[in-house]
Coordinates of C-alpha atoms in Angstrom, one line a residue:
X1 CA -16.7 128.9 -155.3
X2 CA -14.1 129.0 -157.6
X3 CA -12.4 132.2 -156.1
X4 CA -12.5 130.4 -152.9
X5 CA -10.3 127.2 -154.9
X6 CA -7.9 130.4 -156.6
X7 CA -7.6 132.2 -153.4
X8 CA -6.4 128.5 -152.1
X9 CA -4.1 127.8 -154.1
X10 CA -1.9 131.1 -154.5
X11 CA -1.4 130.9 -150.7
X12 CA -0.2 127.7 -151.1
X13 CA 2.1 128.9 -154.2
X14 CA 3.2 132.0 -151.8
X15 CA 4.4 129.8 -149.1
X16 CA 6.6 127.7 -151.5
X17 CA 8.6 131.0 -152.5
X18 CA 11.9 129.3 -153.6
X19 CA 10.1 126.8 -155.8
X20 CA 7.8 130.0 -156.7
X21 CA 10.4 132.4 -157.8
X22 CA 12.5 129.6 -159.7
X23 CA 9.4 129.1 -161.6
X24 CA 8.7 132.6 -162.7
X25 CA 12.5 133.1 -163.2
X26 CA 12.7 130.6 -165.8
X27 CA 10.3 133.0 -168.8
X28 CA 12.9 136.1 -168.1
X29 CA 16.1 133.5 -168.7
X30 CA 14.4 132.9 -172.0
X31 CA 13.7 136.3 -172.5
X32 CA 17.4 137.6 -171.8
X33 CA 18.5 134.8 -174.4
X34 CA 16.1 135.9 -177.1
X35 CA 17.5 140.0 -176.5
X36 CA 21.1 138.6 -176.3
X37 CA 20.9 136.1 -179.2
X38 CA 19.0 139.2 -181.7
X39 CA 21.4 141.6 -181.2
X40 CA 24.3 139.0 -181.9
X41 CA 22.6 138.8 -185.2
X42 CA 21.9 142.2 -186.0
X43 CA 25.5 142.8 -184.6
X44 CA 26.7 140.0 -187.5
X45 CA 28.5 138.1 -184.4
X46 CA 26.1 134.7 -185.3
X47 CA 27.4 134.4 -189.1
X48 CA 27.2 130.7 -188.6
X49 CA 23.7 130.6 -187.5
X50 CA 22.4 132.9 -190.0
X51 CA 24.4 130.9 -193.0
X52 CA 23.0 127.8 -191.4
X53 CA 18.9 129.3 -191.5
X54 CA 19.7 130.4 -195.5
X55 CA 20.8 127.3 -196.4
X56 CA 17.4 126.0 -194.8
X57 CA 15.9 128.5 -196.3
X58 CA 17.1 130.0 -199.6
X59 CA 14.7 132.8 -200.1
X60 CA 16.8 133.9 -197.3
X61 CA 19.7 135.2 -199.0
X62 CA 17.8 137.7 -201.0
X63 CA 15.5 138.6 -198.0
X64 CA 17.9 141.3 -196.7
X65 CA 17.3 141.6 -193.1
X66 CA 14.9 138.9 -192.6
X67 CA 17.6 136.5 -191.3
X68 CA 17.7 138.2 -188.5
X69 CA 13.7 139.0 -188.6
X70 CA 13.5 135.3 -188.3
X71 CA 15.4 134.9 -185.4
X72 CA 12.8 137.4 -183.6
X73 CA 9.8 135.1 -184.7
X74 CA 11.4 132.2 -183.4
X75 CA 11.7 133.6 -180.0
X76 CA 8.5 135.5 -180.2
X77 CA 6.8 132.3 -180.8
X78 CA 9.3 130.0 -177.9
X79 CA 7.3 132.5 -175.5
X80 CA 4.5 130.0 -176.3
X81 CA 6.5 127.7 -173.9
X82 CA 5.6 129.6 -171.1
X83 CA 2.3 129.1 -170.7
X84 CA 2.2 125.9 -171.5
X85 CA 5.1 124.2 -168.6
X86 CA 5.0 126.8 -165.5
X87 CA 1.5 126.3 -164.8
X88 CA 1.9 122.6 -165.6
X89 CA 4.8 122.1 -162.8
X90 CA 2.8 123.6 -160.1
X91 CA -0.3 122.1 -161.0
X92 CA 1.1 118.5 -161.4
X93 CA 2.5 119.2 -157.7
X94 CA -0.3 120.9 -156.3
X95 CA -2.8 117.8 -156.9
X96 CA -0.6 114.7 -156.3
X97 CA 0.7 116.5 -153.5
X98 CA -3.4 117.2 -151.9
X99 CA -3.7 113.6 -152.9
X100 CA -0.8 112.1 -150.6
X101 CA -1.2 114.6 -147.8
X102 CA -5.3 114.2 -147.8
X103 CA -5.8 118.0 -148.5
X104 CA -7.6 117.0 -151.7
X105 CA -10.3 114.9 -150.2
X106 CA -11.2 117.6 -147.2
X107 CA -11.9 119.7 -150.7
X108 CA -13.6 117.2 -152.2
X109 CA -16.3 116.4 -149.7
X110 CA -17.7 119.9 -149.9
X111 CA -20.5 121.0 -152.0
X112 CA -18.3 122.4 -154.6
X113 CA -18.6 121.0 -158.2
X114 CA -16.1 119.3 -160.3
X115 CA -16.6 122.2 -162.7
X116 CA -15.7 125.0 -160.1
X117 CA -13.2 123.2 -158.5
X118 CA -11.4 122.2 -162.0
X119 CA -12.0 125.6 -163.1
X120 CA -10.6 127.5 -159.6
X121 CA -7.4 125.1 -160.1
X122 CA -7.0 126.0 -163.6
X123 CA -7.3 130.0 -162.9
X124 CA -5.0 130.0 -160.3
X125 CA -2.6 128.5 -162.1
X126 CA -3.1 129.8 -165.7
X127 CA -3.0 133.9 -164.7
X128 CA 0.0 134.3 -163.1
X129 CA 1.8 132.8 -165.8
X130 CA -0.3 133.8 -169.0
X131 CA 0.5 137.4 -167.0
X132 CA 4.4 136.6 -167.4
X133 CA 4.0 136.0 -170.6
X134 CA 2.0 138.9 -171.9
X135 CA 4.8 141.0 -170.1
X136 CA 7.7 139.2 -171.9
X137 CA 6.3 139.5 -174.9
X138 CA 5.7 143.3 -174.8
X139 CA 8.9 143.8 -173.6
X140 CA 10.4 141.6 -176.8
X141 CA 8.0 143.8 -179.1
X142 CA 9.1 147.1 -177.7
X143 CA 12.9 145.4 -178.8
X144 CA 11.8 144.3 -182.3
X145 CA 10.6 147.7 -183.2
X146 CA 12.7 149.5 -182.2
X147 CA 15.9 147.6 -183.5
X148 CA 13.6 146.8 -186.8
X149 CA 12.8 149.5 -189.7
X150 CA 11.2 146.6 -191.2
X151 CA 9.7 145.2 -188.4
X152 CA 6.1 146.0 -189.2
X153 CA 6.1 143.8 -192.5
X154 CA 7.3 140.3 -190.0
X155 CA 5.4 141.5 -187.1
X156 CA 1.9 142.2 -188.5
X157 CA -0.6 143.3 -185.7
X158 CA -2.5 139.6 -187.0
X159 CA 0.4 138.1 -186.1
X160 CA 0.9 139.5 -183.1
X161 CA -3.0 139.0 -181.7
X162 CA -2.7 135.9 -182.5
X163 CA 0.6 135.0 -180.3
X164 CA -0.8 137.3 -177.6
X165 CA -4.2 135.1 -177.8
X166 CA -2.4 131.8 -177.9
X167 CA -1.1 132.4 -174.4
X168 CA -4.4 131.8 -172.5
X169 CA -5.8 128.6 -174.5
X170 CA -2.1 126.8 -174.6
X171 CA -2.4 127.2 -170.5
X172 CA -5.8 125.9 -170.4
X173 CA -5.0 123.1 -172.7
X174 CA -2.1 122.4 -170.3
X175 CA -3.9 122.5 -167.7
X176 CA -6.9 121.0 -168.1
X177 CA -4.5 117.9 -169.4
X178 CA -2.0 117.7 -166.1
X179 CA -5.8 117.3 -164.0
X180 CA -6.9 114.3 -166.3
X181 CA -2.9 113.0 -165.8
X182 CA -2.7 113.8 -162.1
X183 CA -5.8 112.5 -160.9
X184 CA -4.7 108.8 -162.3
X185 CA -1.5 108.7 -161.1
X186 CA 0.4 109.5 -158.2
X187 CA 3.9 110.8 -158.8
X188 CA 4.5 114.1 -159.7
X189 CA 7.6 113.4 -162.3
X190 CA 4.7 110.9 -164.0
X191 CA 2.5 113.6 -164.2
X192 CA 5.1 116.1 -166.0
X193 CA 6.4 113.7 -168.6
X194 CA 3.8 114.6 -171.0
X195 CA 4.6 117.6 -170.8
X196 CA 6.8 117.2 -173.6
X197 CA 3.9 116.6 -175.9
X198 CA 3.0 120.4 -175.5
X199 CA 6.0 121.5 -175.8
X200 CA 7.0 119.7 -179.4
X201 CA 4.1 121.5 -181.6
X202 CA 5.2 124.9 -180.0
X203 CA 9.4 124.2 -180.6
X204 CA 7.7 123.1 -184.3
X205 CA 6.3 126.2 -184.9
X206 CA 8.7 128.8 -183.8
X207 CA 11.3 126.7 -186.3
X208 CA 8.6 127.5 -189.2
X209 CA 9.1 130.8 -188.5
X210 CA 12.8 130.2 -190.0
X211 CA 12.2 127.2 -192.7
X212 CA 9.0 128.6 -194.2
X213 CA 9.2 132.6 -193.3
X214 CA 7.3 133.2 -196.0
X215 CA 4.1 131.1 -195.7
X216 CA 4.6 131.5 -192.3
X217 CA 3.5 135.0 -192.8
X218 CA 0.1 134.6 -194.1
X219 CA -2.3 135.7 -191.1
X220 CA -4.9 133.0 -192.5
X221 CA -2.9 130.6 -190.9
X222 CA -2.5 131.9 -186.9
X223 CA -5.8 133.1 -187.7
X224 CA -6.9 129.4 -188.0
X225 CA -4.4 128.4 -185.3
X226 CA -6.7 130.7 -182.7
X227 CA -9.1 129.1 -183.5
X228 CA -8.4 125.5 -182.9
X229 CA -6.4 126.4 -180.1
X230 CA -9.6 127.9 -178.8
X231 CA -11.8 124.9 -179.7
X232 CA -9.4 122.6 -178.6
X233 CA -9.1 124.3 -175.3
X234 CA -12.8 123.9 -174.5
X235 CA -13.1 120.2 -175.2
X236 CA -9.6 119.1 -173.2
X237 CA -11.7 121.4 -170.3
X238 CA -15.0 119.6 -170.8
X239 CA -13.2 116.0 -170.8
X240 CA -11.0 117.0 -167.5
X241 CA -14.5 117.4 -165.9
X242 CA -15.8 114.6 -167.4
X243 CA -12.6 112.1 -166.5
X244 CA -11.8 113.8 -162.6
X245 CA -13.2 110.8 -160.8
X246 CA -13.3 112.9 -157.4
X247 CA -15.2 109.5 -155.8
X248 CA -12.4 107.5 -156.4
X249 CA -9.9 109.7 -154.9
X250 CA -11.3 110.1 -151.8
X251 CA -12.1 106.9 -151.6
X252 CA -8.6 105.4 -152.3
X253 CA -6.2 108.3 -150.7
X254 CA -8.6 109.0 -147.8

């Protein structure tokens, strides 16, 4: 049932090309931004940046390259954003929109489940982008290290299994959030303001990367930050099943 739901929804997303490709445009701007900005840096054409991070951050100044290094994390870790807003927009709009047009209900009276319907709306929406961002992120690593002799000691292979991991439970954490939002309310620029709340811990984090470079390089810590991603990711899940009143929609937008 589920793959009926994802099958659904991507030929829905397929006929909405423009809005489509804008979408999965956006991860590759940010990509081109992160290349560009790095090799500004190693290229000593952002003096005022990197004077501006040491003075944040003394330990800086006698950390060699690691200005720069700490420019890389802090993109490496704005990936994060990916995951966590593309799949967001179109799920936001894919619901309230079902709601208005009555598509929703038709969906609703069959025998499907709340869990496999909730779970084919989160699929279809979480792959293609946690996909997008696996590939920008490989593409960013193949950059690091081989611009970086010293890239190995930023970019431990903790660190990076633990970004790489954080994709998929930031998208269902997103996700499962825009269905509880989206079922209560019905316009779509509502249903995306909160978005912003995701996107504030993930801007926090990649700015660690460049405040605190060197705490921010114990593995204990994205070690622990998998995990409650993952825990958290479950329960937000378990209450989107447990909140998607699927009586009360059809009963009000029918």
């Amino acid at each position: 049932m589920p793959t009926f739901v994802i099958i659904r929804e991507w030929k829905e997303l397929f006929a909405n090309r423009s809005v489509l490709i804008t979408n999965l445009a956006a991860p590759f701007v940010i990509l081109i931004m992160a290349l560009i900005t790095t090799v500004f840096a190693q290229n000593g054409k952002m003096e005022f940046v990197l004077t501006l991070m040491k003075l944040t951050n003394p330990l800086l100044n006698v950390a060699g390259e690691d200005g720069t290094i700490a420019i890389a994390r802090f993109y490496f870790l704005l990936f994060l954003i990916v995951p966590a807003m593309i799949p967001l927009t179109f799920a936001t709009s894919s619901i309230i929109t079902e709601k208005i047009t009555g598509t929703l209900e038709s969906v609703l009276v069959t025998p499907i489940s709340t869990r496999e319907f909730l779970l084919g709306k989160i699929l279809a929406f979480s792959l293609p982008s946690i996909a997008l961002t696996w590939v920008i992120q490989l593409i960013f690593l193949g950059f690091v290290f081989a611009s970086f002799e010293n890239a190995g000691s930023h970019f431990s292979i903790v660190f990076i299994l633990a970004m790489i991991l954080l994709v998929p439970f930031i998208s269902i954490i997103s996700l499962s959030l825009s269905v509880v939002v989206s079922s209560k309310v019905d316009n779509v620029a509502a249903a995306q303001q909160f978005g912003a709340l995701l996107v504030l811990p993930i801007i926090g984090l990649a700015i660690s990367q460049v405040i605190f470079l060197s705490m921010m390089s114990n593995p204990l810590i994205y070690l622990g930050l998998v995990t409650v991603c993952a825990v958290v990711s479950l329960i937000t899940f378990q209450i989107s099943v447990k909140l998607f009143d699927r009586e009360h929609i059809i009963s009000k937008w029918k």
